[in-house]
Tab-separated table of C-alpha atoms and ligand atoms in Angstrom:
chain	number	residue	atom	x	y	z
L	4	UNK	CA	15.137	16.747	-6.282
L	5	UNK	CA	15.446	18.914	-9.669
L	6	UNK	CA	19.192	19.945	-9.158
L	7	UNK	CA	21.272	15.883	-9.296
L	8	UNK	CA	23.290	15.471	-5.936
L	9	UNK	CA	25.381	12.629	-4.718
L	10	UNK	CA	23.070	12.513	-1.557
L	11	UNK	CA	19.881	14.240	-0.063
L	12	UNK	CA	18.349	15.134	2.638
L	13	UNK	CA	15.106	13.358	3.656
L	14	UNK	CA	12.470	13.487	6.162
L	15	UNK	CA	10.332	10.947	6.969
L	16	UNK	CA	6.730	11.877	8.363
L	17	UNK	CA	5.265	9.279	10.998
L	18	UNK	CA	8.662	7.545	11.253
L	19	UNK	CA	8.215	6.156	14.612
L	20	UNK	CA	4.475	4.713	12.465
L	21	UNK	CA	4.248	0.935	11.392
L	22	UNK	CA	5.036	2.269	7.598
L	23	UNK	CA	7.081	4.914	9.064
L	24	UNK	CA	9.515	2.651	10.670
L	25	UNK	CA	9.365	0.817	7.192
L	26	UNK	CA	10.257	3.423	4.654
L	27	UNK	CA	13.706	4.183	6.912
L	28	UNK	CA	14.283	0.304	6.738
L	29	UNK	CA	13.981	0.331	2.938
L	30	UNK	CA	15.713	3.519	1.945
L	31	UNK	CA	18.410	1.997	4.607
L	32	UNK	CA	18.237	-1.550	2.497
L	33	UNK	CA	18.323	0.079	-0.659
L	34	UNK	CA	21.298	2.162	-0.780
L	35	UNK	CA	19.085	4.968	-0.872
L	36	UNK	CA	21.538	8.485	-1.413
L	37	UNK	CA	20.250	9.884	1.977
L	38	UNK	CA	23.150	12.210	3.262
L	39	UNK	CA	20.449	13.495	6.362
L	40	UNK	CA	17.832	11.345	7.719
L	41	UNK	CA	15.296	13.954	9.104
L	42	UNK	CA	12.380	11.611	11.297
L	43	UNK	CA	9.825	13.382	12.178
L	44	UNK	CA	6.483	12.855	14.403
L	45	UNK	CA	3.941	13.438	16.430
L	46	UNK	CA	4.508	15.254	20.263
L	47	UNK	CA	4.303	11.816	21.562
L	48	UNK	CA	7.397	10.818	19.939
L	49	UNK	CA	9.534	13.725	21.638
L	50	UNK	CA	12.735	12.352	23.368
L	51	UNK	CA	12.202	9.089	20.737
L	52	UNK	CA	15.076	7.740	18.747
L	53	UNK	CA	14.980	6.121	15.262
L	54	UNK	CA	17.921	3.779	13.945
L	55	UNK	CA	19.163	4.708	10.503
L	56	UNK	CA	22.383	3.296	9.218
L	57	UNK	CA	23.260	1.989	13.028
L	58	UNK	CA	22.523	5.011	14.151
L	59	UNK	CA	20.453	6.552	16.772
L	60	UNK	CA	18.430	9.696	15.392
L	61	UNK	CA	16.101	12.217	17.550
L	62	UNK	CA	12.746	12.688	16.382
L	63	UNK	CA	11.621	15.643	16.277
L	64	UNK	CA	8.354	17.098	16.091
L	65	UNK	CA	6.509	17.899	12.932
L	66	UNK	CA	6.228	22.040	12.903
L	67	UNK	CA	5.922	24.216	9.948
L	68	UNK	CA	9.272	25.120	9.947
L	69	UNK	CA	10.251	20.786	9.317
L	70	UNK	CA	11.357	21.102	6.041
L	71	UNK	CA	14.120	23.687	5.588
L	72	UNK	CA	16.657	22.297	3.667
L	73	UNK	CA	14.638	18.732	3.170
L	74	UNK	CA	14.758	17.506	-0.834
L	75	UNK	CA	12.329	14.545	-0.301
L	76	UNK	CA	9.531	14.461	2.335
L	77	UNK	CA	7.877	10.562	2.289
L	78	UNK	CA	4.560	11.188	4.395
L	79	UNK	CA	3.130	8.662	6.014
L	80	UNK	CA	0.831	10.018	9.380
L	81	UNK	CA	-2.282	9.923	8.369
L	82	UNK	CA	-4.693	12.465	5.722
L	83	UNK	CA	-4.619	15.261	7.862
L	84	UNK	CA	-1.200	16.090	8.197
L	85	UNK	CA	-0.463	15.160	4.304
L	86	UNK	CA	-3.351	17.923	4.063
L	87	UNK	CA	-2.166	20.442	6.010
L	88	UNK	CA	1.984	19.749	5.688
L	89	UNK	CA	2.141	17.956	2.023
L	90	UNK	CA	1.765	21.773	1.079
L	91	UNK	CA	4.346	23.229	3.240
L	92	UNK	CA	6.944	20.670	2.252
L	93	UNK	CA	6.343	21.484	-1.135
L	94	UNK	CA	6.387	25.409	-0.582
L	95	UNK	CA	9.456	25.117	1.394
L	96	UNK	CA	11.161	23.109	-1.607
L	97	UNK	CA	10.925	19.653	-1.061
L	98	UNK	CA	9.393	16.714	-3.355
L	99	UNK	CA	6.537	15.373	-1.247
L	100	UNK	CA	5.616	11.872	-1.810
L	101	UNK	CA	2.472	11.228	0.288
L	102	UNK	CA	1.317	8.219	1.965
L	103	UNK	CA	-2.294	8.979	2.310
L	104	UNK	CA	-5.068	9.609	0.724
L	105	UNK	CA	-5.340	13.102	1.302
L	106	UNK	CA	-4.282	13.685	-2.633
L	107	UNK	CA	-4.663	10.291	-4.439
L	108	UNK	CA	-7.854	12.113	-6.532
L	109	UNK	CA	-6.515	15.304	-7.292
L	110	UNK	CA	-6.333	15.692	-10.840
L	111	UNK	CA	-2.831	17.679	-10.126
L	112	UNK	CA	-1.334	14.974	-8.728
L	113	UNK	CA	-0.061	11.943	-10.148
L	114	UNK	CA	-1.161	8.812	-8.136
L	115	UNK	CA	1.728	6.038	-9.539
L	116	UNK	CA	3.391	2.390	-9.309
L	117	UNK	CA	6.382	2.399	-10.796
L	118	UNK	CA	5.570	-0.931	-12.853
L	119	UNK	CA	2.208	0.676	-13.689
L	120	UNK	CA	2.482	4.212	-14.609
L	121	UNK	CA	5.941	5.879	-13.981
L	122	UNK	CA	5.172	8.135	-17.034
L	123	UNK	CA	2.764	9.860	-15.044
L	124	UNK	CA	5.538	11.448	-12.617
L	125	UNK	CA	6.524	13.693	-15.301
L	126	UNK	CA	3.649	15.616	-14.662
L	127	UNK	CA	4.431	15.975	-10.662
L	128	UNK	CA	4.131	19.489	-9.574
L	129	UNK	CA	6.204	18.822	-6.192
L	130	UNK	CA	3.087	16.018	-4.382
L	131	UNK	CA	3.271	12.662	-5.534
L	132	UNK	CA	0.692	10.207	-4.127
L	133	UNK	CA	1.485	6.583	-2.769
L	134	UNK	CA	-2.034	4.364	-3.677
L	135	UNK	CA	-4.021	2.621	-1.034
L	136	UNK	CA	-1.997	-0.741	-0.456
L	137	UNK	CA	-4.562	-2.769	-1.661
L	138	UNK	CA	-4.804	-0.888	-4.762
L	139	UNK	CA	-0.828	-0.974	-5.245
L	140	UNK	CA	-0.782	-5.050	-5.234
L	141	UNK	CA	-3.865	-5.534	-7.375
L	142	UNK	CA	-2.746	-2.940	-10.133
L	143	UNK	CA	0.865	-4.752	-10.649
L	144	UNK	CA	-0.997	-7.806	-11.041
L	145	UNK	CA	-3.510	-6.741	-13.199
L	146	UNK	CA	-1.347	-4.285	-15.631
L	147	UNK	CA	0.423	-7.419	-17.913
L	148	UNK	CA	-3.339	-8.965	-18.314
L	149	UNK	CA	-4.458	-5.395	-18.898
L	150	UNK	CA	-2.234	-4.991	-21.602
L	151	UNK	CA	-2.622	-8.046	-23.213
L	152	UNK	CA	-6.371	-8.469	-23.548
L	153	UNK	CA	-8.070	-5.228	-22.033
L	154	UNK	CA	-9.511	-5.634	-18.658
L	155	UNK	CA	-13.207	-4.398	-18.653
L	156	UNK	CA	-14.734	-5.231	-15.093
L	157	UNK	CA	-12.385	-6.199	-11.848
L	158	UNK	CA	-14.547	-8.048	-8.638
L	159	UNK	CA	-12.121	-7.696	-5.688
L	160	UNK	CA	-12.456	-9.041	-2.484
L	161	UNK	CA	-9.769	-8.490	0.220
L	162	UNK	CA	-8.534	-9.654	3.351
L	163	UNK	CA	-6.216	-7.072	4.850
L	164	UNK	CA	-4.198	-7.466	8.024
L	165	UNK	CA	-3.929	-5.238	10.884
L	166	UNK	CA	-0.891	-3.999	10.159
L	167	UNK	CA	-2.310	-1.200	6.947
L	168	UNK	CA	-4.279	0.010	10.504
L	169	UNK	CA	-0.838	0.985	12.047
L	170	UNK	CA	1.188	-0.354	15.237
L	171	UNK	CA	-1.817	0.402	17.585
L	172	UNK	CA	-4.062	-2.394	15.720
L	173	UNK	CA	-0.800	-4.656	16.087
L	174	UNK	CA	-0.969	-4.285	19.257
L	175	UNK	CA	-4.496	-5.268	19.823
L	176	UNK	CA	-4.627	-8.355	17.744
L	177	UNK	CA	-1.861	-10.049	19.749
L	178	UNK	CA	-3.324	-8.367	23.231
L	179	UNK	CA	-6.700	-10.261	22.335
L	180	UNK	CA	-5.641	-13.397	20.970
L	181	UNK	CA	-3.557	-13.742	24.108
L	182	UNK	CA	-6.513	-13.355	26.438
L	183	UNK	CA	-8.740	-15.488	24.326
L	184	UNK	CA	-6.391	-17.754	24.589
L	185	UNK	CA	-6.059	-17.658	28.595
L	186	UNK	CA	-9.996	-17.671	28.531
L	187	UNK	CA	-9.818	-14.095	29.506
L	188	UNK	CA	-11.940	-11.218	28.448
L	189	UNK	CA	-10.825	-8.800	25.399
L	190	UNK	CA	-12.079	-5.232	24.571
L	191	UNK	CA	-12.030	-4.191	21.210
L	192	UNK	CA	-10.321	0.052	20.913
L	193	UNK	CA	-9.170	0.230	17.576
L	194	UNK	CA	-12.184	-1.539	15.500
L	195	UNK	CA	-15.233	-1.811	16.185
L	196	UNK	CA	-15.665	-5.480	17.023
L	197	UNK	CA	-12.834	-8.054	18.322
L	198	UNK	CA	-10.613	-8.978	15.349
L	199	UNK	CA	-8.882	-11.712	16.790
L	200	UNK	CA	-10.021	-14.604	15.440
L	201	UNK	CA	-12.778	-12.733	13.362
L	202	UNK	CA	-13.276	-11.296	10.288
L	203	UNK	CA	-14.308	-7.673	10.347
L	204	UNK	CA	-16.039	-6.705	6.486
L	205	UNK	CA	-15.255	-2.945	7.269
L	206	UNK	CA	-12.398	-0.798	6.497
L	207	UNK	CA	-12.665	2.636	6.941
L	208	UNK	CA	-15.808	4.599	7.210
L	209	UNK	CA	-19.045	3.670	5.603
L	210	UNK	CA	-20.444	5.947	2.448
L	211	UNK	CA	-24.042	6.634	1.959
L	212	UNK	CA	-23.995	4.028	-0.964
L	213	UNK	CA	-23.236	1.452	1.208
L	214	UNK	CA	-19.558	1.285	0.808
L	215	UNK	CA	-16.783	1.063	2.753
L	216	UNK	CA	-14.343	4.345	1.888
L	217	UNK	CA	-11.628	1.563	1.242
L	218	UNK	CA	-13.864	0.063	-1.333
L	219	UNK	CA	-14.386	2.858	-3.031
L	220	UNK	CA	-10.492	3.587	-2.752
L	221	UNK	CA	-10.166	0.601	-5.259
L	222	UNK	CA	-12.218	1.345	-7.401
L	223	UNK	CA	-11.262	5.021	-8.122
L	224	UNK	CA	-7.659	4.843	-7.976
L	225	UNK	CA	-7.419	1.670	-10.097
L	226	UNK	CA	-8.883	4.052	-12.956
L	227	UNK	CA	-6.893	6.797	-12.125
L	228	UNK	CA	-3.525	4.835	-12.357
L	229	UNK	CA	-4.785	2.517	-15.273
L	230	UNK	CA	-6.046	6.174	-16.972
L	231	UNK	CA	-9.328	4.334	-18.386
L	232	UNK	CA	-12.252	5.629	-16.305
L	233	UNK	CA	-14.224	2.573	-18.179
L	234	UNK	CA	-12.831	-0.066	-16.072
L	235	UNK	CA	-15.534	-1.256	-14.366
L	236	UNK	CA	-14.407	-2.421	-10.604
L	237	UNK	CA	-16.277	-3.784	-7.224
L	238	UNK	CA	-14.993	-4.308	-3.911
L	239	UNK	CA	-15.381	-5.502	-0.834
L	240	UNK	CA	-12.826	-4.687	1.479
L	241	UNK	CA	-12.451	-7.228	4.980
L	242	UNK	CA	-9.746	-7.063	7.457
L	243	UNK	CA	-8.740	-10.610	9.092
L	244	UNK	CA	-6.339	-10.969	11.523
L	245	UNK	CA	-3.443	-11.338	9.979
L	246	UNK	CA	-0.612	-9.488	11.287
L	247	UNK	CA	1.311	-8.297	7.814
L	248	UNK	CA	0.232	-8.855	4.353
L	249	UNK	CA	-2.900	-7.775	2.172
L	250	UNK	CA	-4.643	-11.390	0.588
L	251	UNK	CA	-7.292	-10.682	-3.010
L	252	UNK	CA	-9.443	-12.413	-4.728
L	253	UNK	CA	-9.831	-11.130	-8.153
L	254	UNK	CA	-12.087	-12.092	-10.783
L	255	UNK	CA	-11.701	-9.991	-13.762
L	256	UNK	CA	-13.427	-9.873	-17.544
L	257	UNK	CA	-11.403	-9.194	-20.342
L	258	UNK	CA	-12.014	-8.179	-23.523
L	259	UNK	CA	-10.657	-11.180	-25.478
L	260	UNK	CA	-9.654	-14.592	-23.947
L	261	UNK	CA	-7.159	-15.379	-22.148
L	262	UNK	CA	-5.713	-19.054	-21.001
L	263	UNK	CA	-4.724	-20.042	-17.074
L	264	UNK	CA	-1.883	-20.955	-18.640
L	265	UNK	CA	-0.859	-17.540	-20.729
L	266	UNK	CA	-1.779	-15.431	-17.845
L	267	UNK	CA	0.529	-17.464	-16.435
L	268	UNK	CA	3.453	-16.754	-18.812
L	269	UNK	CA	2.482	-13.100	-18.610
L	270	UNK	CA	2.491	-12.399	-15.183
L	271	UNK	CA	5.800	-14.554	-14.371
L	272	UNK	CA	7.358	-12.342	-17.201
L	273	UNK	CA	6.164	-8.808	-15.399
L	274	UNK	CA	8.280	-6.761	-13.415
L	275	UNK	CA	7.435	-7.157	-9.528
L	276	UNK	CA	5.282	-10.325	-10.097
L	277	UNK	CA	6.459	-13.810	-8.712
L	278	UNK	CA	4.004	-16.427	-9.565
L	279	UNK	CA	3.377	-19.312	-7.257
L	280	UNK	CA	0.841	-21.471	-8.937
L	281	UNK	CA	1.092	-25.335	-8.330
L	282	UNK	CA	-2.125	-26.622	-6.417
L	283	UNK	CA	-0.718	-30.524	-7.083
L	284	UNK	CA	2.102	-29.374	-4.564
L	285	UNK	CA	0.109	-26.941	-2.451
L	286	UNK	CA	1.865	-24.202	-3.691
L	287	UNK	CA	0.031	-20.996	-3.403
L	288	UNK	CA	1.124	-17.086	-1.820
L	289	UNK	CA	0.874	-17.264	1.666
L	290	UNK	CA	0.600	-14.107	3.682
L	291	UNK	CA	3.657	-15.753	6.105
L	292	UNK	CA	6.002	-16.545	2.910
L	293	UNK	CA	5.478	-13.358	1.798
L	294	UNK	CA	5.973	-10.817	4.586
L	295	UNK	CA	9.172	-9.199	4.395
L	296	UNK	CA	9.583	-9.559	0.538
L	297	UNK	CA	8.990	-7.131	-2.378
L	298	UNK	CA	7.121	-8.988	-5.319
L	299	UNK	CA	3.655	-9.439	-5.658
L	300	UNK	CA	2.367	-12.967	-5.502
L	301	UNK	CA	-0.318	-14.517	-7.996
L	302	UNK	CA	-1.580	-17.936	-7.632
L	303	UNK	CA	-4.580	-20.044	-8.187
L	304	UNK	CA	-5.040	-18.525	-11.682
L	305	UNK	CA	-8.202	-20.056	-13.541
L	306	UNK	CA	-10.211	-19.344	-16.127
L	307	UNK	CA	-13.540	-18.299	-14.723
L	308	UNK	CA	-16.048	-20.994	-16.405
L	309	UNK	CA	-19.124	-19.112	-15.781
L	310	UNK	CA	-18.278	-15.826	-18.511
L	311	UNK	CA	-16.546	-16.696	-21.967
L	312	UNK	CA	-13.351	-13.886	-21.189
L	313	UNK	CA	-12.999	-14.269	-17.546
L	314	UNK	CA	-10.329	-14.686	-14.858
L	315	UNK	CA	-9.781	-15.567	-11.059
L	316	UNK	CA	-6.682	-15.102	-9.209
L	317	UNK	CA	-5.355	-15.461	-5.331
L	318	UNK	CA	-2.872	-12.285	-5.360
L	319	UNK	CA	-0.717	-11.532	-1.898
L	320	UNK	CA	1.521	-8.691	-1.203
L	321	UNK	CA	3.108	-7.133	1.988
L	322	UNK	CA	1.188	-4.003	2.713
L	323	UNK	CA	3.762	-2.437	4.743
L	324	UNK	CA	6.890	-2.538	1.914
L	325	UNK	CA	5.054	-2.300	-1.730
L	326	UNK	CA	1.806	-1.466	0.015
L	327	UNK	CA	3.439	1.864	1.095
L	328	UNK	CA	6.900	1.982	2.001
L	329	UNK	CA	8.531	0.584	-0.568
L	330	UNK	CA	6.063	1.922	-3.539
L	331	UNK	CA	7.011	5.362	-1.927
L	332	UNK	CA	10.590	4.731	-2.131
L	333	UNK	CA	10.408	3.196	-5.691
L	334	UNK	CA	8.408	6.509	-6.662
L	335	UNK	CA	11.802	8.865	-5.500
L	336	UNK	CA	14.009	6.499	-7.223
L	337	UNK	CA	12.310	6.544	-10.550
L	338	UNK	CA	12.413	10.863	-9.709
L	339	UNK	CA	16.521	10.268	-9.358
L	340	UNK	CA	17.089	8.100	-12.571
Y	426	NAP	P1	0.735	4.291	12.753
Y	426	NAP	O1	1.528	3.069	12.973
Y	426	NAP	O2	-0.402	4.580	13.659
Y	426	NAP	O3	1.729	5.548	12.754
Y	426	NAP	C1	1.288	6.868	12.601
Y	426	NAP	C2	2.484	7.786	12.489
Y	426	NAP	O4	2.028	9.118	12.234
Y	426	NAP	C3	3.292	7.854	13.762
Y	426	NAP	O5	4.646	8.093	13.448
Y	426	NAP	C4	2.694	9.066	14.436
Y	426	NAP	O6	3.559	9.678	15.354
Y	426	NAP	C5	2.500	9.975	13.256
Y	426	NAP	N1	1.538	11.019	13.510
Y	426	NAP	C6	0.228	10.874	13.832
Y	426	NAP	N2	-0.353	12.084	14.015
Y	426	NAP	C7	0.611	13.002	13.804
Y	426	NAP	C8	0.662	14.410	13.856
Y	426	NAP	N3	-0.408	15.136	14.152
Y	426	NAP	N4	1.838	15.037	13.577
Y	426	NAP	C9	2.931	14.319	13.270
Y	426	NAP	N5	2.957	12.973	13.213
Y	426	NAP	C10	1.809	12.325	13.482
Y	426	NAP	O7	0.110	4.320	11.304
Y	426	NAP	P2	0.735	3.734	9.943
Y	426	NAP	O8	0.199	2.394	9.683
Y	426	NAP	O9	2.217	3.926	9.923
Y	426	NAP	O10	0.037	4.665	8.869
Y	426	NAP	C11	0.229	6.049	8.835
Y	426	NAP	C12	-0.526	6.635	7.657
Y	426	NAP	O11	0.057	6.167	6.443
Y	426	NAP	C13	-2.002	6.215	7.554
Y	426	NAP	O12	-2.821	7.013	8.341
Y	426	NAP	C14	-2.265	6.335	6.087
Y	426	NAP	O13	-2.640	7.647	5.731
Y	426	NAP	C15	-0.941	5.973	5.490
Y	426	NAP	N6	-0.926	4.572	5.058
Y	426	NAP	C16	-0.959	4.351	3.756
Y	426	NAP	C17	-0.931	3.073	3.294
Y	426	NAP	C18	-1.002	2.839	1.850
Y	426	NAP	O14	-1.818	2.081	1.473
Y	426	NAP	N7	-0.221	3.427	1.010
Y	426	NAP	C19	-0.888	1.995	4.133
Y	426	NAP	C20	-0.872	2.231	5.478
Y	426	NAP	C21	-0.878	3.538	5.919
Y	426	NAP	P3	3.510	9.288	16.938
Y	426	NAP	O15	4.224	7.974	17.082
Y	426	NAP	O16	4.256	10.419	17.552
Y	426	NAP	O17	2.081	9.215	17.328
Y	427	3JM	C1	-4.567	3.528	5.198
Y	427	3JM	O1	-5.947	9.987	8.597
Y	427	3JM	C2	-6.543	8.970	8.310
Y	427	3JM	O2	-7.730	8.790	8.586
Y	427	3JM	C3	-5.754	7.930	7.544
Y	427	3JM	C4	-6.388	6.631	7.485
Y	427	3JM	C5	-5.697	5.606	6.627
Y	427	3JM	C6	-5.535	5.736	5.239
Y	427	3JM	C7	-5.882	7.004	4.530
Y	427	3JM	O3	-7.071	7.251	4.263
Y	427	3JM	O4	-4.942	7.741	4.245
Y	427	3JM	C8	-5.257	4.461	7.273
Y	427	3JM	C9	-4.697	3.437	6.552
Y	427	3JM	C10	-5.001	4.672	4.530
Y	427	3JM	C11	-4.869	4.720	3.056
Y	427	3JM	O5	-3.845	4.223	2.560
Y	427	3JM	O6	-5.765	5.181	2.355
């Protein structure tokens, strides 16, 4: 990815994976200049076949040897493998941009959205890292207000669909609401509880504070990317069963006040925001308008009465494209111009 070429090659890691099977959609949909589509995957996937370009491609399975030849490795199978094969993509030449969050906290590697903090890639030593997805959407949201009157403390509350779990938890949301729906039995595999027609407040593992690791996800990486460790931020992290698209409620406090109405202006003037803010007509992000697209939604801004600098907004994204695939994607193409 130093050297400029009129195409490269890329392997994607996890491509037969619900972001997987995204990021070769949206280098596909973006003109991408991939001359060799390398997918690779698990020993599951052997004798699989990925479409690229209307064409059928082998995966193959992920082996140290993966990434001779590869200029761009997009990772997106989980924190072990980044751990173990973000390295060996690197070693073997490749620019790894990693899905996980095997690296997001490593001081030596720059955690970035594009709208946020592309300055940061030009300290990349070969590993990129991709925020969580629920990060990604609140931090485009959040930078124009940021910028204009200082954001000191972010409250976040989520509701995440089963889709930033992966296909399997796909799966077993439309498995169980089927049953329920025949009267039948369910079993719940992939969470804990049933999460069809439930809300589960648990992402992740718990931490001995009390936390959910996905909470504490948000609240790191948002300083990280924002590169103000003051920025005081809370979460609480539920998954609901949706099938695509991360939903937040945000109340931040800013340093100096700012009107519904010029957040407003602010936001709809931001790259990556669209704002859909008319309660008269109903008109608020929905996770079903949404999935599919590539903006981040804001609506139901208001000034938080309670605090004299305060804000609440209704902020929707699809997790799958700039929650991960397309972030990823965005990251190589700011790398190319
Ligand atoms: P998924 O649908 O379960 O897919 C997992 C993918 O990883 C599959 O392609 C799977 O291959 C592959 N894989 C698993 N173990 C592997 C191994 N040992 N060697 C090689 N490939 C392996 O999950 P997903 O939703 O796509 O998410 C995948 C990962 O992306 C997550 O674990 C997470 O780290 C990251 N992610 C990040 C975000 C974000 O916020 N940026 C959002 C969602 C996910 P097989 O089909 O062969 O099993
Ligand atoms: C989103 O290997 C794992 O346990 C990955 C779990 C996971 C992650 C993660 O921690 O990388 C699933 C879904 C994420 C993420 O984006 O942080």
């Amino acid at each position: 990815m130093n050297i400029k070429k009129s195409a490269y090659t890329v392997a994607v890691v996890g491509a037969t994976g619900a972001v997987g099977t995204e990021m070769i959609q949206v280098l596909e949909e973006r003109g991408f200049p991939v001359g060799e589509l390398v997918p690779l995957a698990s020993a599951r996937s052997e004798g699989n076949e990925v479409t690229f370009r209307d064409q059928e491609l082998p995966v193959k399975v992920l082996q140290e040897d993966s990434f001779k030849g590869v200029d761009l490795a997009l990772f997106s199978a989980g924190a072990s493998v980044s751990k173990e094969f973000g390295p060996i993509a690197v070693k073997a030449g490749a620019v790894v941009v990693d899905n996980s969050s095997a690296w997001r906290m490593d001081p030596k590697v720059p955690l970035v959205v594009p709208e946020v903090n592309a300055l940061a890639l030009a300290q990349h030593q070969g590993l990129i890292a991709n925020p969580n997805c629920s990060t990604i959407q609140m931090v485009v949201a959040l930078k124009p207000l940021h910028d204009a009157v200082k954001i000191k403390r972010i409250i976040v509350t989520t509701f995440q669909s089963v889709s930033g779990t992966g296909k399997e938890a796909m799966e077993e949301l439309a498995d169980q609401t089927r049953k329920l729906l025949a009267m039948g039995e369910v079993q719940a595999d992939v969470y804990p509880h049933q999460i069809a027609f439930n809300c589960l407040p648990h992402i992740d593992d718990f931490l001995p504070n009390g936390y959910s690791k996905e909470e504490m996800k948000m609240v790191h990486e948002t300083q990280k990317i924002f590169g103000d460790s003051s920025i005081q931020v809370t979460a609480t992290t539920v998954r609901v069963p949706v099938f695509v698209c991360h939903a937040e409620s945000i109340n931040i406090e800013t340093e100096r006040k700012v009107s519904a109405n010029e957040a407003r202006a602010l936001l709809s003037a931001a790259p990556g925001i669209q704002v859909y803010d008319d309660p008269s007509r109903n008109l608020y992000p929905l996770p079903i308008d949404v999935v599919g697209t590539d903006d981040v939604y804001v609506g139901r801004v208001r000034e938080d009465e309670s605090i004299p600098n305060g804000l609440n907004l209704w902020v929707v994204a699809d997790n799958l494209r700039k929650g991960a695939a397309l972030n990823a994607v965005q990251i190589a193409e700011v790398l190319l111009a």
